[in-house]
Amino acid sequence: MASIKNYPWISHFLGSPTGYVVHLQKGSVRHEGVGQAFWYRPAVSVLSEVPVDDQELPTLFHAITRDHQDVSIQANVTYRFVDPVAVSSRLDFGLQPAGAGPATGRDQVATIIGQLCQSHAIDQIATTTLAEALERAVSQLRTVLTDALRSDARLLSTGIEILGVQVLAVRPESDVERALQTPVREQLHAEADRAVYERRAVAVERERTISENEMASQIELATRREHLVAQEGANARRAAEEKAAAGLIDAHASAERQGISADAEANQIRLLGEASAAREAATMEVYQDVDHATLLGLALREAAGSLPNIGNLTITPDLLSGALAGLLREPVGGTALADAGRVAAGTTGNAGK
């Protein structure tokens, strides 16, 4: 932006790199160009600064379609001042003194371009329906407005070059727009619901598959457990049979051992009995030829060996006489008398003890 320093009766102007200044003094051009710096007398000078950089002009207007629907059109126009001297002569870009109103050159350009855009857009929209306008109006309007503005005689004579036109939106009224959006919104909701249902169906299918796998696993485990129980029962039954067979074998062996022992013991007892019987028989055969007195003496001798100690022995005359009588009845023999004497001597000895 240009800067102006005021002094008494004179001022100094310093231009900007994007402003084209035109200095008129008494109707003739004294200075012009970009980035100028000069002294001038305010009382006899007129300064105009025209921007030479690209200018953006947003515009918004309404149009009626062929089916009598109102649509709003939003566009943006890019332009540039290619002839600043002609622009300064036809539009107000003057540098006003302090306290004065601003220049109206930009507003004039906005009005001109806005009216041209609205006029050509209305003509184009009037030939289409609302559906066609919403579908193809953006590209059609961009082409129509660009060609119309670039070929407009007023803009060319003013020194304005149109660099480009962008149509940003073509929209119907809010209630119509909502009505048009409703089918699409419902379709989107239906698609969303369908996606949800499909996702749920997939989830249910996956859960069913998981349940079937779990059930199959449980069935397989139950089958294996059944086989295991059957195998364990068979093993236990076989072990019991083996144990019973082993016990039977042990019982048979024990019975055989007991039978052998009993047979051996019986044989031993029989042999001992036979030996004892044989001894008794031999003894009895020996005693058959021995007289009564000798047997009595032997019996006394045998009894004397097993009798307890006797302190005193009383022999009555009857006993003595009977014994003597018996002795006397025996045949005279040295053996009987000697045995009787020994018996008597032994009895006396025991009695003495």
mmCIF file of C-alpha atoms in Angstrom:
data_model
loop_
_atom_site.group_PDB
_atom_site.id
_atom_site.type_symbol
_atom_site.label_atom_id
_atom_site.label_comp_id
_atom_site.label_asym_id
_atom_site.label_seq_id
_atom_site.Cartn_x
_atom_site.Cartn_y
_atom_site.Cartn_z
ATOM 1 C CA MET A 1 0.000 0.000 0.000
ATOM 2 C CA ALA A 2 1.309 3.430 -0.951
ATOM 3 C CA SER A 3 2.336 5.902 1.719
ATOM 4 C CA ILE A 4 2.032 9.699 1.546
ATOM 5 C CA LYS A 5 3.897 12.129 3.762
ATOM 6 C CA ASN A 6 2.460 15.639 3.857
ATOM 7 C CA TYR A 7 4.535 18.771 4.369
ATOM 8 C CA PRO A 8 3.542 22.451 4.077
ATOM 9 C CA TRP A 9 2.520 23.126 0.449
ATOM 10 C CA ILE A 10 4.081 19.820 -0.723
ATOM 11 C CA SER A 11 3.765 16.054 -0.212
ATOM 12 C CA HIS A 12 5.853 12.996 -0.913
ATOM 13 C CA PHE A 13 4.424 9.819 -2.471
ATOM 14 C CA LEU A 14 5.980 6.361 -2.094
ATOM 15 C CA GLY A 15 4.268 3.627 -4.126
ATOM 16 C CA SER A 16 3.873 -0.139 -3.477
ATOM 17 C CA PRO A 17 4.999 -3.049 -5.686
ATOM 18 C CA THR A 18 1.377 -4.042 -6.470
ATOM 19 C CA GLY A 19 -0.110 -0.589 -7.053
ATOM 20 C CA TYR A 20 0.032 1.258 -10.371
ATOM 21 C CA VAL A 21 -0.007 4.985 -9.626
ATOM 22 C CA VAL A 22 -1.155 7.644 -12.116
ATOM 23 C CA HIS A 23 -0.196 11.215 -11.241
ATOM 24 C CA LEU A 24 -2.249 13.847 -13.084
ATOM 25 C CA GLN A 25 -1.303 17.482 -12.793
ATOM 26 C CA LYS A 26 -3.530 20.005 -14.566
ATOM 27 C CA GLY A 27 -4.998 17.150 -16.679
ATOM 28 C CA SER A 28 -1.724 15.732 -17.945
ATOM 29 C CA VAL A 29 0.091 12.634 -16.693
ATOM 30 C CA ARG A 30 3.250 13.540 -14.774
ATOM 31 C CA HIS A 31 4.095 10.153 -13.187
ATOM 32 C CA GLU A 32 2.829 6.626 -13.728
ATOM 33 C CA GLY A 33 4.007 3.110 -12.944
ATOM 34 C CA VAL A 34 4.583 0.649 -10.144
ATOM 35 C CA GLY A 35 6.743 1.540 -7.145
ATOM 36 C CA GLN A 36 6.966 5.243 -7.982
ATOM 37 C CA ALA A 37 8.369 7.838 -5.566
ATOM 38 C CA PHE A 38 8.006 11.537 -6.198
ATOM 39 C CA TRP A 39 7.109 14.934 -4.738
ATOM 40 C CA TYR A 40 3.893 16.607 -5.743
ATOM 41 C CA ARG A 41 1.728 19.578 -4.827
ATOM 42 C CA PRO A 42 -1.633 18.383 -3.463
ATOM 43 C CA ALA A 43 -3.400 21.512 -4.525
ATOM 44 C CA VAL A 44 -2.866 20.890 -8.250
ATOM 45 C CA SER A 45 -2.416 17.058 -8.368
ATOM 46 C CA VAL A 46 -4.682 14.022 -8.599
ATOM 47 C CA LEU A 47 -3.365 10.565 -7.664
ATOM 48 C CA SER A 48 -4.958 7.282 -8.661
ATOM 49 C CA GLU A 49 -3.620 3.872 -7.553
ATOM 50 C CA VAL A 50 -4.849 0.844 -9.492
ATOM 51 C CA PRO A 51 -3.903 -2.634 -8.131
ATOM 52 C CA VAL A 52 -2.054 -4.753 -10.651
ATOM 53 C CA ASP A 53 -2.119 -8.036 -8.698
ATOM 54 C CA ASP A 54 -4.783 -10.721 -9.252
ATOM 55 C CA GLN A 55 -8.124 -9.897 -7.692
ATOM 56 C CA GLU A 56 -10.640 -12.411 -6.311
ATOM 57 C CA LEU A 57 -14.337 -11.605 -6.459
ATOM 58 C CA PRO A 58 -16.759 -14.011 -4.731
ATOM 59 C CA THR A 59 -20.343 -13.671 -5.895
ATOM 60 C CA LEU A 60 -23.668 -15.232 -4.908
ATOM 61 C CA PHE A 61 -26.964 -14.936 -6.788
ATOM 62 C CA HIS A 62 -30.233 -16.788 -7.457
ATOM 63 C CA ALA A 63 -31.810 -18.194 -10.614
ATOM 64 C CA ILE A 64 -35.043 -19.977 -11.553
ATOM 65 C CA THR A 65 -34.995 -23.346 -13.308
ATOM 66 C CA ARG A 66 -37.316 -24.443 -16.071
ATOM 67 C CA ASP A 67 -39.525 -26.246 -13.576
ATOM 68 C CA HIS A 68 -39.826 -23.070 -11.463
ATOM 69 C CA GLN A 69 -37.394 -24.027 -8.722
ATOM 70 C CA ASP A 70 -35.166 -21.426 -7.109
ATOM 71 C CA VAL A 71 -31.456 -22.279 -6.945
ATOM 72 C CA SER A 72 -28.559 -20.330 -5.475
ATOM 73 C CA ILE A 73 -25.290 -20.122 -7.382
ATOM 74 C CA GLN A 74 -21.973 -19.456 -5.705
ATOM 75 C CA ALA A 75 -19.084 -18.467 -7.957
ATOM 76 C CA ASN A 76 -15.649 -16.909 -7.731
ATOM 77 C CA VAL A 77 -14.150 -14.705 -10.451
ATOM 78 C CA THR A 78 -10.419 -13.991 -10.773
ATOM 79 C CA TYR A 79 -9.517 -10.884 -12.750
ATOM 80 C CA ARG A 80 -6.692 -8.381 -13.277
ATOM 81 C CA PHE A 81 -6.334 -4.768 -14.410
ATOM 82 C CA VAL A 82 -4.221 -4.921 -17.574
ATOM 83 C CA ASP A 83 -4.607 -1.222 -18.519
ATOM 84 C CA PRO A 84 -4.316 0.806 -15.288
ATOM 85 C CA VAL A 85 -4.484 4.166 -17.108
ATOM 86 C CA ALA A 86 -7.800 3.257 -18.771
ATOM 87 C CA VAL A 87 -9.101 1.875 -15.468
ATOM 88 C CA SER A 88 -8.170 5.039 -13.604
ATOM 89 C CA SER A 89 -9.933 7.115 -16.253
ATOM 90 C CA ARG A 90 -13.179 5.099 -16.100
ATOM 91 C CA LEU A 91 -13.315 3.915 -12.467
ATOM 92 C CA ASP A 92 -12.715 5.702 -9.205
ATOM 93 C CA PHE A 93 -9.350 4.560 -7.766
ATOM 94 C CA GLY A 94 -8.263 7.993 -6.594
ATOM 95 C CA LEU A 95 -6.185 8.441 -3.443
ATOM 96 C CA GLN A 96 -8.388 10.533 -1.189
ATOM 97 C CA PRO A 97 -6.999 13.004 1.343
ATOM 98 C CA ALA A 98 -7.269 12.192 5.025
ATOM 99 C CA GLY A 99 -10.871 12.326 6.255
ATOM 100 C CA ALA A 100 -12.427 11.788 2.806
ATOM 101 C CA GLY A 101 -14.434 8.699 1.790
ATOM 102 C CA PRO A 102 -12.732 5.656 0.248
ATOM 103 C CA ALA A 103 -12.467 5.120 -3.500
ATOM 104 C CA THR A 104 -15.353 3.171 -5.069
ATOM 105 C CA GLY A 105 -13.447 1.527 -7.945
ATOM 106 C CA ARG A 106 -13.472 -1.974 -6.444
ATOM 107 C CA ASP A 107 -17.200 -1.783 -5.716
ATOM 108 C CA GLN A 108 -17.872 -0.691 -9.278
ATOM 109 C CA VAL A 109 -15.882 -3.668 -10.637
ATOM 110 C CA ALA A 110 -17.736 -6.056 -8.309
ATOM 111 C CA THR A 111 -21.079 -4.691 -9.471
ATOM 112 C CA ILE A 112 -20.177 -4.984 -13.139
ATOM 113 C CA ILE A 113 -18.825 -8.525 -12.922
ATOM 114 C CA GLY A 114 -21.612 -9.674 -10.561
ATOM 115 C CA GLN A 115 -24.346 -8.420 -12.858
ATOM 116 C CA LEU A 116 -22.734 -10.040 -15.882
ATOM 117 C CA CYS A 117 -22.401 -13.388 -14.072
ATOM 118 C CA GLN A 118 -25.984 -13.279 -12.813
ATOM 119 C CA SER A 119 -27.389 -12.361 -16.213
ATOM 120 C CA HIS A 120 -25.656 -15.183 -18.100
ATOM 121 C CA ALA A 121 -26.315 -17.705 -15.298
ATOM 122 C CA ILE A 122 -30.036 -16.916 -15.231
ATOM 123 C CA ASP A 123 -30.244 -17.457 -18.969
ATOM 124 C CA GLN A 124 -28.451 -20.787 -18.691
ATOM 125 C CA ILE A 125 -30.392 -22.083 -15.653
ATOM 126 C CA ALA A 126 -33.733 -21.151 -17.226
ATOM 127 C CA THR A 127 -33.190 -23.815 -19.887
ATOM 128 C CA THR A 128 -32.642 -26.700 -17.448
ATOM 129 C CA THR A 129 -34.711 -28.481 -14.844
ATOM 130 C CA LEU A 130 -33.772 -28.687 -11.196
ATOM 131 C CA ALA A 131 -32.397 -32.206 -11.515
ATOM 132 C CA GLU A 132 -30.340 -31.235 -14.592
ATOM 133 C CA ALA A 133 -29.094 -28.081 -12.885
ATOM 134 C CA LEU A 134 -27.956 -30.011 -9.819
ATOM 135 C CA GLU A 135 -26.321 -32.650 -11.989
ATOM 136 C CA ARG A 136 -24.570 -30.644 -14.744
ATOM 137 C CA ALA A 137 -24.970 -26.915 -14.039
ATOM 138 C CA VAL A 138 -21.577 -26.448 -12.347
ATOM 139 C CA SER A 139 -19.492 -27.385 -15.372
ATOM 140 C CA GLN A 140 -21.902 -25.729 -17.823
ATOM 141 C CA LEU A 141 -21.993 -22.459 -15.905
ATOM 142 C CA ARG A 142 -18.216 -22.377 -15.556
ATOM 143 C CA THR A 143 -17.826 -22.589 -19.345
ATOM 144 C CA VAL A 144 -20.620 -20.121 -20.096
ATOM 145 C CA LEU A 145 -19.482 -17.493 -17.573
ATOM 146 C CA THR A 146 -15.829 -17.727 -18.582
ATOM 147 C CA ASP A 147 -16.616 -17.210 -22.263
ATOM 148 C CA ALA A 148 -19.123 -14.439 -21.575
ATOM 149 C CA LEU A 149 -16.894 -12.408 -19.254
ATOM 150 C CA ARG A 150 -13.804 -12.720 -21.397
ATOM 151 C CA SER A 151 -15.688 -11.495 -24.479
ATOM 152 C CA ASP A 152 -17.626 -8.688 -22.767
ATOM 153 C CA ALA A 153 -16.899 -5.364 -24.521
ATOM 154 C CA ARG A 154 -17.280 -3.218 -21.425
ATOM 155 C CA LEU A 155 -14.686 -5.185 -19.475
ATOM 156 C CA LEU A 156 -12.296 -5.168 -22.408
ATOM 157 C CA SER A 157 -12.653 -1.409 -22.920
ATOM 158 C CA THR A 158 -12.181 -0.789 -19.209
ATOM 159 C CA GLY A 159 -8.915 -2.739 -19.174
ATOM 160 C CA ILE A 160 -10.133 -5.694 -17.062
ATOM 161 C CA GLU A 161 -8.949 -9.191 -17.983
ATOM 162 C CA ILE A 162 -10.848 -12.246 -16.685
ATOM 163 C CA LEU A 163 -8.363 -14.915 -15.595
ATOM 164 C CA GLY A 164 -10.860 -17.583 -14.590
ATOM 165 C CA VAL A 165 -14.322 -18.372 -13.259
ATOM 166 C CA GLN A 166 -15.033 -21.054 -10.678
ATOM 167 C CA VAL A 167 -18.607 -22.155 -9.942
ATOM 168 C CA LEU A 168 -18.461 -23.486 -6.414
ATOM 169 C CA ALA A 169 -22.041 -24.643 -5.813
ATOM 170 C CA VAL A 170 -25.534 -24.818 -7.263
ATOM 171 C CA ARG A 171 -28.003 -25.498 -4.461
ATOM 172 C CA PRO A 172 -31.810 -25.460 -4.264
ATOM 173 C CA GLU A 173 -33.826 -24.086 -1.363
ATOM 174 C CA SER A 174 -33.283 -25.711 1.994
ATOM 175 C CA ASP A 175 -36.638 -27.555 2.157
ATOM 176 C CA VAL A 176 -36.279 -28.770 -1.430
ATOM 177 C CA GLU A 177 -32.728 -29.834 -0.731
ATOM 178 C CA ARG A 178 -33.872 -31.805 2.304
ATOM 179 C CA ALA A 179 -36.613 -33.427 0.246
ATOM 180 C CA LEU A 180 -34.098 -34.362 -2.444
ATOM 181 C CA GLN A 181 -31.689 -35.690 0.159
ATOM 182 C CA THR A 182 -34.337 -37.838 1.833
ATOM 183 C CA PRO A 183 -34.326 -40.742 -0.709
ATOM 184 C CA VAL A 184 -30.560 -40.814 -0.763
ATOM 185 C CA ARG A 185 -30.449 -40.587 3.022
ATOM 186 C CA GLU A 186 -32.993 -43.385 3.315
ATOM 187 C CA GLN A 187 -31.018 -45.450 0.840
ATOM 188 C CA LEU A 188 -27.860 -44.824 2.838
ATOM 189 C CA HIS A 189 -29.695 -45.798 6.021
ATOM 190 C CA ALA A 190 -30.959 -48.928 4.282
ATOM 191 C CA GLU A 191 -27.438 -49.717 3.128
ATOM 192 C CA ALA A 192 -26.175 -49.117 6.658
ATOM 193 C CA ASP A 193 -28.907 -51.348 8.090
ATOM 194 C CA ARG A 194 -28.128 -54.000 5.496
ATOM 195 C CA ALA A 195 -24.456 -53.789 6.408
ATOM 196 C CA VAL A 196 -25.380 -54.117 10.087
ATOM 197 C CA TYR A 197 -27.629 -57.095 9.346
ATOM 198 C CA GLU A 198 -24.963 -58.722 7.216
ATOM 199 C CA ARG A 199 -22.399 -58.111 9.925
ATOM 200 C CA ARG A 200 -24.760 -59.613 12.492
ATOM 201 C CA ALA A 201 -25.466 -62.547 10.183
ATOM 202 C CA VAL A 202 -21.745 -63.116 9.744
ATOM 203 C CA ALA A 203 -21.288 -62.857 13.513
ATOM 204 C CA VAL A 204 -24.134 -65.327 14.104
ATOM 205 C CA GLU A 205 -22.685 -67.675 11.494
ATOM 206 C CA ARG A 206 -19.288 -67.437 13.112
ATOM 207 C CA GLU A 207 -20.796 -68.039 16.543
ATOM 208 C CA ARG A 208 -22.678 -71.050 15.145
ATOM 209 C CA THR A 209 -19.455 -72.370 13.647
ATOM 210 C CA ILE A 210 -17.680 -71.859 16.944
ATOM 211 C CA SER A 211 -20.521 -73.600 18.811
ATOM 212 C CA GLU A 212 -20.445 -76.503 16.362
ATOM 213 C CA ASN A 213 -16.690 -76.778 16.764
ATOM 214 C CA GLU A 214 -17.043 -76.695 20.551
ATOM 215 C CA MET A 215 -19.798 -79.331 20.394
ATOM 216 C CA ALA A 216 -17.708 -81.493 18.077
ATOM 217 C CA SER A 217 -14.782 -81.112 20.460
ATOM 218 C CA GLN A 218 -16.989 -82.102 23.411
ATOM 219 C CA ILE A 219 -18.331 -85.113 21.483
ATOM 220 C CA GLU A 220 -14.784 -86.121 20.580
ATOM 221 C CA LEU A 221 -13.691 -85.726 24.204
ATOM 222 C CA ALA A 222 -16.707 -87.737 25.409
ATOM 223 C CA THR A 223 -15.935 -90.482 22.883
ATOM 224 C CA ARG A 224 -12.321 -90.576 23.964
ATOM 225 C CA ARG A 225 -13.413 -90.585 27.622
ATOM 226 C CA GLU A 226 -15.774 -93.492 26.874
ATOM 227 C CA HIS A 227 -12.957 -95.396 25.200
ATOM 228 C CA LEU A 228 -10.706 -94.576 28.130
ATOM 229 C CA VAL A 229 -13.288 -95.804 30.670
ATOM 230 C CA ALA A 230 -13.852 -98.981 28.649
ATOM 231 C CA GLN A 231 -10.117 -99.549 28.389
ATOM 232 C CA GLU A 232 -9.660 -98.884 32.113
ATOM 233 C CA GLY A 233 -12.519 -101.348 32.895
ATOM 234 C CA ALA A 234 -10.978 -103.953 30.629
ATOM 235 C CA ASN A 235 -7.596 -103.389 32.255
ATOM 236 C CA ALA A 236 -9.129 -103.636 35.743
ATOM 237 C CA ARG A 237 -11.052 -106.791 34.743
ATOM 238 C CA ARG A 238 -7.915 -108.320 33.277
ATOM 239 C CA ALA A 239 -5.945 -107.376 36.377
ATOM 240 C CA ALA A 240 -8.638 -108.976 38.601
ATOM 241 C CA GLU A 241 -8.616 -112.107 36.471
ATOM 242 C CA GLU A 242 -4.843 -112.247 36.594
ATOM 243 C CA LYS A 243 -4.915 -111.671 40.343
ATOM 244 C CA ALA A 244 -7.595 -114.381 40.814
ATOM 245 C CA ALA A 245 -5.618 -116.791 38.643
ATOM 246 C CA ALA A 246 -2.487 -116.037 40.617
ATOM 247 C CA GLY A 247 -4.424 -116.541 43.885
ATOM 248 C CA LEU A 248 -5.821 -119.827 42.609
ATOM 249 C CA ILE A 249 -2.363 -120.951 41.669
ATOM 250 C CA ASP A 250 -1.101 -119.919 45.122
ATOM 251 C CA ALA A 251 -4.022 -121.765 46.774
ATOM 252 C CA HIS A 252 -3.327 -124.882 44.732
ATOM 253 C CA ALA A 253 0.350 -124.673 45.579
ATOM 254 C CA SER A 254 -0.432 -124.101 49.264
ATOM 255 C CA ALA A 255 -2.907 -126.977 49.272
ATOM 256 C CA GLU A 256 -0.385 -129.212 47.579
ATOM 257 C CA ARG A 257 2.268 -128.129 50.083
ATOM 258 C CA GLN A 258 -0.116 -128.771 52.974
ATOM 259 C CA GLY A 259 -1.067 -132.158 51.462
ATOM 260 C CA ILE A 260 2.578 -133.088 51.056
ATOM 261 C CA SER A 261 3.277 -131.926 54.617
ATOM 262 C CA ALA A 262 0.287 -133.850 55.934
ATOM 263 C CA ASP A 263 1.313 -136.944 53.984
ATOM 264 C CA ALA A 264 4.851 -136.644 55.293
ATOM 265 C CA GLU A 265 3.620 -136.091 58.850
ATOM 266 C CA ALA A 266 1.197 -139.013 58.523
ATOM 267 C CA ASN A 267 3.953 -141.212 57.181
ATOM 268 C CA GLN A 268 6.188 -140.084 60.017
ATOM 269 C CA ILE A 269 3.485 -140.753 62.574
ATOM 270 C CA ARG A 270 2.741 -144.087 60.955
ATOM 271 C CA LEU A 271 6.382 -145.004 60.938
ATOM 272 C CA LEU A 272 6.777 -143.882 64.543
ATOM 273 C CA GLY A 273 3.658 -145.842 65.482
ATOM 274 C CA GLU A 274 4.874 -148.872 63.650
ATOM 275 C CA ALA A 275 8.261 -148.583 65.332
ATOM 276 C CA SER A 276 6.625 -148.073 68.723
ATOM 277 C CA ALA A 277 4.262 -150.958 68.092
ATOM 278 C CA ALA A 278 7.161 -153.106 66.989
ATOM 279 C CA ARG A 279 9.064 -152.175 70.107
ATOM 280 C CA GLU A 280 6.090 -152.905 72.293
ATOM 281 C CA ALA A 281 5.547 -156.142 70.505
ATOM 282 C CA ALA A 282 9.185 -157.107 71.022
ATOM 283 C CA THR A 283 8.935 -156.098 74.645
ATOM 284 C CA MET A 284 5.809 -158.098 75.129
ATOM 285 C CA GLU A 285 7.444 -161.118 73.504
ATOM 286 C CA VAL A 286 10.307 -160.780 75.977
ATOM 287 C CA TYR A 287 7.925 -160.387 78.909
ATOM 288 C CA GLN A 288 5.936 -163.453 77.939
ATOM 289 C CA ASP A 289 8.593 -165.806 79.270
ATOM 290 C CA VAL A 290 9.369 -163.794 82.434
ATOM 291 C CA ASP A 291 7.747 -164.815 85.726
ATOM 292 C CA HIS A 292 5.425 -162.653 87.788
ATOM 293 C CA ALA A 293 7.957 -161.687 90.375
ATOM 294 C CA THR A 294 10.406 -160.518 87.787
ATOM 295 C CA LEU A 295 7.766 -158.425 86.105
ATOM 296 C CA LEU A 296 6.843 -156.950 89.441
ATOM 297 C CA GLY A 297 10.452 -156.078 90.071
ATOM 298 C CA LEU A 298 10.805 -154.467 86.689
ATOM 299 C CA ALA A 299 7.645 -152.521 87.241
ATOM 300 C CA LEU A 300 8.909 -151.323 90.569
ATOM 301 C CA ARG A 301 12.171 -150.313 88.995
ATOM 302 C CA GLU A 302 10.383 -148.386 86.310
ATOM 303 C CA ALA A 303 8.119 -146.749 88.856
ATOM 304 C CA ALA A 304 11.067 -145.932 91.076
ATOM 305 C CA GLY A 305 12.600 -143.926 88.312
ATOM 306 C CA SER A 306 9.530 -141.693 87.944
ATOM 307 C CA LEU A 307 8.426 -141.476 91.564
ATOM 308 C CA PRO A 308 9.249 -138.404 93.624
ATOM 309 C CA ASN A 309 11.733 -138.526 96.492
ATOM 310 C CA ILE A 310 10.363 -140.515 99.411
ATOM 311 C CA GLY A 311 11.475 -139.528 102.874
ATOM 312 C CA ASN A 312 10.097 -142.466 104.828
ATOM 313 C CA LEU A 313 8.843 -145.876 103.648
ATOM 314 C CA THR A 314 6.825 -148.110 105.888
ATOM 315 C CA ILE A 315 6.719 -151.776 104.980
ATOM 316 C CA THR A 316 4.098 -153.748 106.817
ATOM 317 C CA PRO A 317 4.492 -157.367 107.691
ATOM 318 C CA ASP A 318 1.654 -158.258 105.399
ATOM 319 C CA LEU A 319 3.347 -156.699 102.398
ATOM 320 C CA LEU A 320 6.686 -158.247 103.287
ATOM 321 C CA SER A 321 5.248 -161.642 103.925
ATOM 322 C CA GLY A 322 3.337 -161.577 100.693
ATOM 323 C CA ALA A 323 6.413 -160.577 98.768
ATOM 324 C CA LEU A 324 8.534 -163.212 100.415
ATOM 325 C CA ALA A 325 5.919 -165.789 99.790
ATOM 326 C CA GLY A 326 5.871 -164.919 96.184
ATOM 327 C CA LEU A 327 9.593 -165.120 95.978
ATOM 328 C CA LEU A 328 9.632 -168.465 97.630
ATOM 329 C CA ARG A 329 7.156 -169.848 95.173
ATOM 330 C CA GLU A 330 9.393 -169.017 92.286
ATOM 331 C CA PRO A 331 11.948 -171.559 91.069
ATOM 332 C CA VAL A 332 15.261 -171.350 92.681
ATOM 333 C CA GLY A 333 17.456 -169.375 90.392
ATOM 334 C CA GLY A 334 20.170 -166.934 90.752
ATOM 335 C CA THR A 335 18.659 -164.451 88.384
ATOM 336 C CA ALA A 336 15.346 -164.037 90.182
ATOM 337 C CA LEU A 337 16.987 -163.767 93.559
ATOM 338 C CA ALA A 338 19.473 -161.273 92.234
ATOM 339 C CA ASP A 339 16.714 -159.180 90.651
ATOM 340 C CA ALA A 340 14.689 -159.305 93.875
ATOM 341 C CA GLY A 341 17.746 -158.326 95.822
ATOM 342 C CA ARG A 342 18.452 -155.433 93.496
ATOM 343 C CA VAL A 343 14.848 -154.264 93.705
ATOM 344 C CA ALA A 344 14.938 -154.456 97.431
ATOM 345 C CA ALA A 345 18.256 -152.704 97.556
ATOM 346 C CA GLY A 346 17.035 -149.991 95.249
ATOM 347 C CA THR A 347 13.852 -149.504 97.160
ATOM 348 C CA THR A 348 15.727 -149.338 100.392
ATOM 349 C CA GLY A 349 18.150 -146.865 98.932
ATOM 350 C CA ASN A 350 15.338 -144.645 97.715
ATOM 351 C CA ALA A 351 13.655 -144.914 101.023
ATOM 352 C CA GLY A 352 16.835 -143.919 102.724
ATOM 353 C CA LYS A 353 17.062 -140.906 100.556
#
